[in-house]
Short mmCIF file of C-alpha atoms in Angstrom, two decimals:
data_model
loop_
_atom_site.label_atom_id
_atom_site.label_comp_id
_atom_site.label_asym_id
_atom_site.label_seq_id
_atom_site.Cartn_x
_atom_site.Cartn_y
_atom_site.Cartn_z
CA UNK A 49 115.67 120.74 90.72
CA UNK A 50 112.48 122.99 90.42
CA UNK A 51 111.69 125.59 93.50
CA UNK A 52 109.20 123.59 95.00
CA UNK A 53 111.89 120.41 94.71
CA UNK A 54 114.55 122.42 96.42
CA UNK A 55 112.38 123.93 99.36
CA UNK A 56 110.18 120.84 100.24
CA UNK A 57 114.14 119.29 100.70
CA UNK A 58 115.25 121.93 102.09
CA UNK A 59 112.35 122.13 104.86
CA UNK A 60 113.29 118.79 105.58
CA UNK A 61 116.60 119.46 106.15
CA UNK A 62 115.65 122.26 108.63
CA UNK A 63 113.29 119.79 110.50
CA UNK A 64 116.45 117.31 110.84
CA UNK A 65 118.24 119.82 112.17
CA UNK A 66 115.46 120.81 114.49
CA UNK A 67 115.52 117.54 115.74
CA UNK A 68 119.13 117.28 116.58
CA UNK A 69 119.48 120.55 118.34
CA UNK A 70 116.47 119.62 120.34
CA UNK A 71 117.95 116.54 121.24
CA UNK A 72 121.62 118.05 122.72
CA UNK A 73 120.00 120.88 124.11
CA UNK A 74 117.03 118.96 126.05
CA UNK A 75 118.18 115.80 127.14
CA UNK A 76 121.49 117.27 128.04
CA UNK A 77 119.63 119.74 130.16
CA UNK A 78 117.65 116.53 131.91
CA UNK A 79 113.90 118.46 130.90
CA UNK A 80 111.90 120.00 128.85
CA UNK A 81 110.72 122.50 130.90
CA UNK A 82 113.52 125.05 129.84
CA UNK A 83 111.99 128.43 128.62
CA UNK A 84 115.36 129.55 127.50
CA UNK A 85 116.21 126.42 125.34
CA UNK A 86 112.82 127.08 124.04
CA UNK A 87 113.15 130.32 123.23
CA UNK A 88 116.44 129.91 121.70
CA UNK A 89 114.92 127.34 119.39
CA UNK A 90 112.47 129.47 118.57
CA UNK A 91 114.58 132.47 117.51
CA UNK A 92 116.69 129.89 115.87
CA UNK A 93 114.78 127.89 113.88
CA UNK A 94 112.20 130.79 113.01
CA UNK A 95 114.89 132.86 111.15
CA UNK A 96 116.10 129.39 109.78
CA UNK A 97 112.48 128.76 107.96
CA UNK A 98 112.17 132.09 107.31
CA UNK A 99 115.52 132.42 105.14
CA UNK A 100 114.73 128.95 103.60
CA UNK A 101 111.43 129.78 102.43
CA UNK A 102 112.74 133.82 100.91
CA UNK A 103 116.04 131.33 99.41
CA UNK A 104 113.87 129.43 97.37
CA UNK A 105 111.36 132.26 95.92
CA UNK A 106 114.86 134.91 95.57
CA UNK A 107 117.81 132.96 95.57
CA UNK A 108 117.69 129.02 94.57
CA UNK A 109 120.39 128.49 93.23
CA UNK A 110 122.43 130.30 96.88
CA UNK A 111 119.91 127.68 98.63
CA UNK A 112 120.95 124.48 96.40
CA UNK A 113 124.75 125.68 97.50
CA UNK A 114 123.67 126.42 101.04
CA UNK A 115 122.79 122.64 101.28
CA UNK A 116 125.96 121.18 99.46
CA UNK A 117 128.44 118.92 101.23
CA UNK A 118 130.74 120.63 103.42
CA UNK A 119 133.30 118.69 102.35
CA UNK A 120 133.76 119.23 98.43
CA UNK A 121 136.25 118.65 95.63
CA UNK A 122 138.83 121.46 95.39
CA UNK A 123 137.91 122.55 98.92
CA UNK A 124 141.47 123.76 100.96
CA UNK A 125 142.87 121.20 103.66
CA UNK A 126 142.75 124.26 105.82
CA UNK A 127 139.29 124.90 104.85
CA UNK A 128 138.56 120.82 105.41
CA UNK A 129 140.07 121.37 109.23
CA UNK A 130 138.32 124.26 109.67
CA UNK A 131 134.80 122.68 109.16
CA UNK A 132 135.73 119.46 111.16
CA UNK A 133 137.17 121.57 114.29
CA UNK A 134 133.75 123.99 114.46
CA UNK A 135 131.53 121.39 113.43
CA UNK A 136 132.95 119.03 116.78
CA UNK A 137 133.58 122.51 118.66
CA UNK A 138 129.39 123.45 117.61
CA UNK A 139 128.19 120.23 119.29
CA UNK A 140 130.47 120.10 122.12
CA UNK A 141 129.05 123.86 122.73
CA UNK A 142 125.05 122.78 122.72
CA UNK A 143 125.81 120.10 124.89
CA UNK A 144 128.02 121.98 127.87
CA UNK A 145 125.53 125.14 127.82
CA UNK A 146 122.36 122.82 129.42
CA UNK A 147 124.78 120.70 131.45
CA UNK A 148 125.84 124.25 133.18
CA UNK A 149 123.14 125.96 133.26
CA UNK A 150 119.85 123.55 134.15
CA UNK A 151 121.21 120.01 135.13
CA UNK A 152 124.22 121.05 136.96
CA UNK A 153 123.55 124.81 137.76
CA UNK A 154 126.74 125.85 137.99
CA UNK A 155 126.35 129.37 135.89
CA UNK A 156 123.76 131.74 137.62
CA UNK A 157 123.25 134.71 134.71
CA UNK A 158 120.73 137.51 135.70
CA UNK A 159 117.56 137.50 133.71
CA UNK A 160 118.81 141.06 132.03
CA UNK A 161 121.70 139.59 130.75
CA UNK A 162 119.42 137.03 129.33
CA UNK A 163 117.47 139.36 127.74
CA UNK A 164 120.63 140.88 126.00
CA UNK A 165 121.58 137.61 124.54
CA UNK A 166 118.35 136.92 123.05
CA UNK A 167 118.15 140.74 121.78
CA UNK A 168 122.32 139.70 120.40
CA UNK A 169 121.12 136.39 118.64
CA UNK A 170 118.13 138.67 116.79
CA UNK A 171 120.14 141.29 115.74
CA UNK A 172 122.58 138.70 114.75
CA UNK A 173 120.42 136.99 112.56
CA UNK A 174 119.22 140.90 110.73
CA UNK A 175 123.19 141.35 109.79
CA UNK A 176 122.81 137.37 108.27
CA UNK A 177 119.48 138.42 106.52
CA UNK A 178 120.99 141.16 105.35
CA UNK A 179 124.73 139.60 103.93
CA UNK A 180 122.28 136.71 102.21
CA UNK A 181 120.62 139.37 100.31
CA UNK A 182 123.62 140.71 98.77
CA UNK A 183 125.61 137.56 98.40
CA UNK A 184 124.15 135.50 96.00
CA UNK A 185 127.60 133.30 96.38
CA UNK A 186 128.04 132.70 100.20
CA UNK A 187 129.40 129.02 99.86
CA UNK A 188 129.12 127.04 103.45
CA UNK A 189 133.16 126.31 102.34
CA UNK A 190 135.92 128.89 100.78
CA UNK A 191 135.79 128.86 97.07
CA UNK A 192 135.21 130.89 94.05
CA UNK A 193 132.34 129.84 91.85
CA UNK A 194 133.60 130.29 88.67
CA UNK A 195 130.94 128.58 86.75
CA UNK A 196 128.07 131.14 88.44
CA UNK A 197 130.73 134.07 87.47
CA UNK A 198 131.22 135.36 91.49
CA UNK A 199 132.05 139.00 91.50
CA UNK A 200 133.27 140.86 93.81
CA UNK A 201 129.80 142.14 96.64
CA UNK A 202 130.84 145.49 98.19
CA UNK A 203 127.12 146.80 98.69
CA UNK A 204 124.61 146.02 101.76
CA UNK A 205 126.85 145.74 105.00
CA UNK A 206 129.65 144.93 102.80
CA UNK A 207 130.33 148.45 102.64
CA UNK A 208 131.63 148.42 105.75
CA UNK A 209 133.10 145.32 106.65
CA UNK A 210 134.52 142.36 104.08
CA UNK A 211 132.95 139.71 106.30
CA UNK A 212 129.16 140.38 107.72
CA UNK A 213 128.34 136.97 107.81
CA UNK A 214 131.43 136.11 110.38
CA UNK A 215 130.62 139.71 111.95
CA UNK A 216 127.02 138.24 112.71
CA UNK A 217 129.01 135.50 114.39
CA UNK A 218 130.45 137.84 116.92
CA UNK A 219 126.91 138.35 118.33
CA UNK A 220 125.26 135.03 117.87
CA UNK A 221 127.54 133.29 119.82
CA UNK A 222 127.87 135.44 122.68
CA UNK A 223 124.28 136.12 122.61
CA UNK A 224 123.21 132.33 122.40
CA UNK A 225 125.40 131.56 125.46
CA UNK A 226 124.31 134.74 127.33
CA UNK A 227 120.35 133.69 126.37
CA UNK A 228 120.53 129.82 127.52
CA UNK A 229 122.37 130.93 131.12
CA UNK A 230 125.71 129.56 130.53
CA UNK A 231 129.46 130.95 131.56
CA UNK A 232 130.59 127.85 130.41
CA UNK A 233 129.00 128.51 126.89
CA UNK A 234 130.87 131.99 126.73
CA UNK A 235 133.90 130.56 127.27
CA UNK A 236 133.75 128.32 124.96
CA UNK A 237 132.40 130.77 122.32
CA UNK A 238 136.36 132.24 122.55
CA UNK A 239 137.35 129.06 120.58
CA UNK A 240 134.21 129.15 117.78
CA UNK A 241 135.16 132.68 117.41
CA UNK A 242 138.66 132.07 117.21
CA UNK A 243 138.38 129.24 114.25
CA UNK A 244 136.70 132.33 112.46
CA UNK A 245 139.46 134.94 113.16
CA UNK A 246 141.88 132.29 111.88
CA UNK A 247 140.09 131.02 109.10
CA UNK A 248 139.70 134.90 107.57
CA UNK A 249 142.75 135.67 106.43
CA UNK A 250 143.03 132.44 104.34
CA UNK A 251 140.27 132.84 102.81
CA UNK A 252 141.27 136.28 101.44
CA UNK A 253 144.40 135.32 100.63
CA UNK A 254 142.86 132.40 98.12
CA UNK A 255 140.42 135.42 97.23
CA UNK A 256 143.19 137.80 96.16
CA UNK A 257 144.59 135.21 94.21
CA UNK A 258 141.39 134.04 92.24
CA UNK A 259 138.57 136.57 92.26
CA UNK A 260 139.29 140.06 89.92
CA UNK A 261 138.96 142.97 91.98
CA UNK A 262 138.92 141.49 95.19
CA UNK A 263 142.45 143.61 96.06
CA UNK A 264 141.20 147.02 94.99
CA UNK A 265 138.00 146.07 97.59
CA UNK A 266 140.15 145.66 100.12
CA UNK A 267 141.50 148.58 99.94
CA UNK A 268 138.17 150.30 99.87
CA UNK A 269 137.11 148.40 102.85
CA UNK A 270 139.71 148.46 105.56
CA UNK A 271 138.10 146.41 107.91
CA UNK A 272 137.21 142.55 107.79
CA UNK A 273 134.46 142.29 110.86
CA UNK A 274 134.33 145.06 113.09
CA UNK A 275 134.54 148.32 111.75
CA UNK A 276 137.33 150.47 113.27
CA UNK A 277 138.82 147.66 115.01
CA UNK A 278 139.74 144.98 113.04
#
């Protein structure tokens, strides 16, 4: 598939996507006059275009993956669970934030803490930006991609922890629940987050076993998402 090919499909994917999100925040929320659900989109779906558009001119062929089945041949059963679980968990988690924070009301979260989510969910999406640019093999599912040779990535924020991408995670989350006015949504983020923390250690153990030099990086690199902690 040429560059033009894969973006034009993957815009449309992004616009699908729009589409759904809209639909579980908004009509869960009973209106569209939401500035936070707005402004969530907005963040969302503006680094979303952004990072589809610098894919296709840097990386295609990390784009063409990015849009691959999230269920695959080869793919672990753990791995399989793992998707299903935050994929239900995901949608659950757009659908409870509106319900408790516009239709219902139940959460009341100052307009400062706002602010820090939204500032969370941006420098959230930097840290993705950033682990894109030096991972030209960061699969939606665990697996090494022999046929593109993977290598071991220890530059970029690699150098400092083994898993920026879930790192990012530990901000987005938060931050998105924080930004859209929901206690409910923070709570909830403990489970998303905790799918990650168990999924992590699996995945390095297939990584140890498959990918040369992964060991020796671990070594180097002490910790897997927060540095000095864990």
């Amino acid at each position: 598939m040429n560059r033009n090919a894969l973006l034009g499909k993957a815009l449309l994917v992004v616009l699908a996507e729009f589409a759904v999100f809209a639909a579980l925040l908004f009509v869960s929320a009973g209106t569209l006059l939401w500035f936070a659900g707005w402004a969530f989109i907005a963040i969302f779906f503006g680094f979303a275009l952004a990072i589809v558009v610098w894919l296709a001119r840097k990386e295609p062929e990390l784009l063409q993956e990015r849009m691959s089945s999230p269920m695959q041949s080869g793919q672990p059963l753990w791995d399989k669970v793992f998707v299903v679980a935050v994929m239900v968990l995901f949608v659950a988690w757009l659908i409870v934030m509106p319900l408790d924070a516009v239709r219902f009301g139940y959460s009341e979260v100052p307009g400062w803490l706002q602010l820090m989510g939204a500032l969370g969910v941006v420098l959230s999406f930097y840290i993705m930006f950033l682990t894109f640019r030096e991972n030209a093999y960061l699969a939606l599912v665990v697996k090494v991609q022999e046929e593109r040779g993977q290598s071991v990535v220890s530059t970029g924020p690699y150098r400092y922890v083994r898993h920026p991408m879930y790192a990012s995670m530990f901000l987005f989350f938060p931050g998105s629940a924080l930004l859209l006015g929901s206690w409910w949504g923070l709570l909830l983020c403990a489970l998303l987050l905790g799918l990650l923390v168990w999924r992590i250690p699996l995945e390095e153990r297939m990584l140890e076993n498959r990918l040369d030099g992964y060991e020796e990086y671990e070594r180097k690199v002490r910790y897997r998402i927060i540095p000095r902690v864990w």
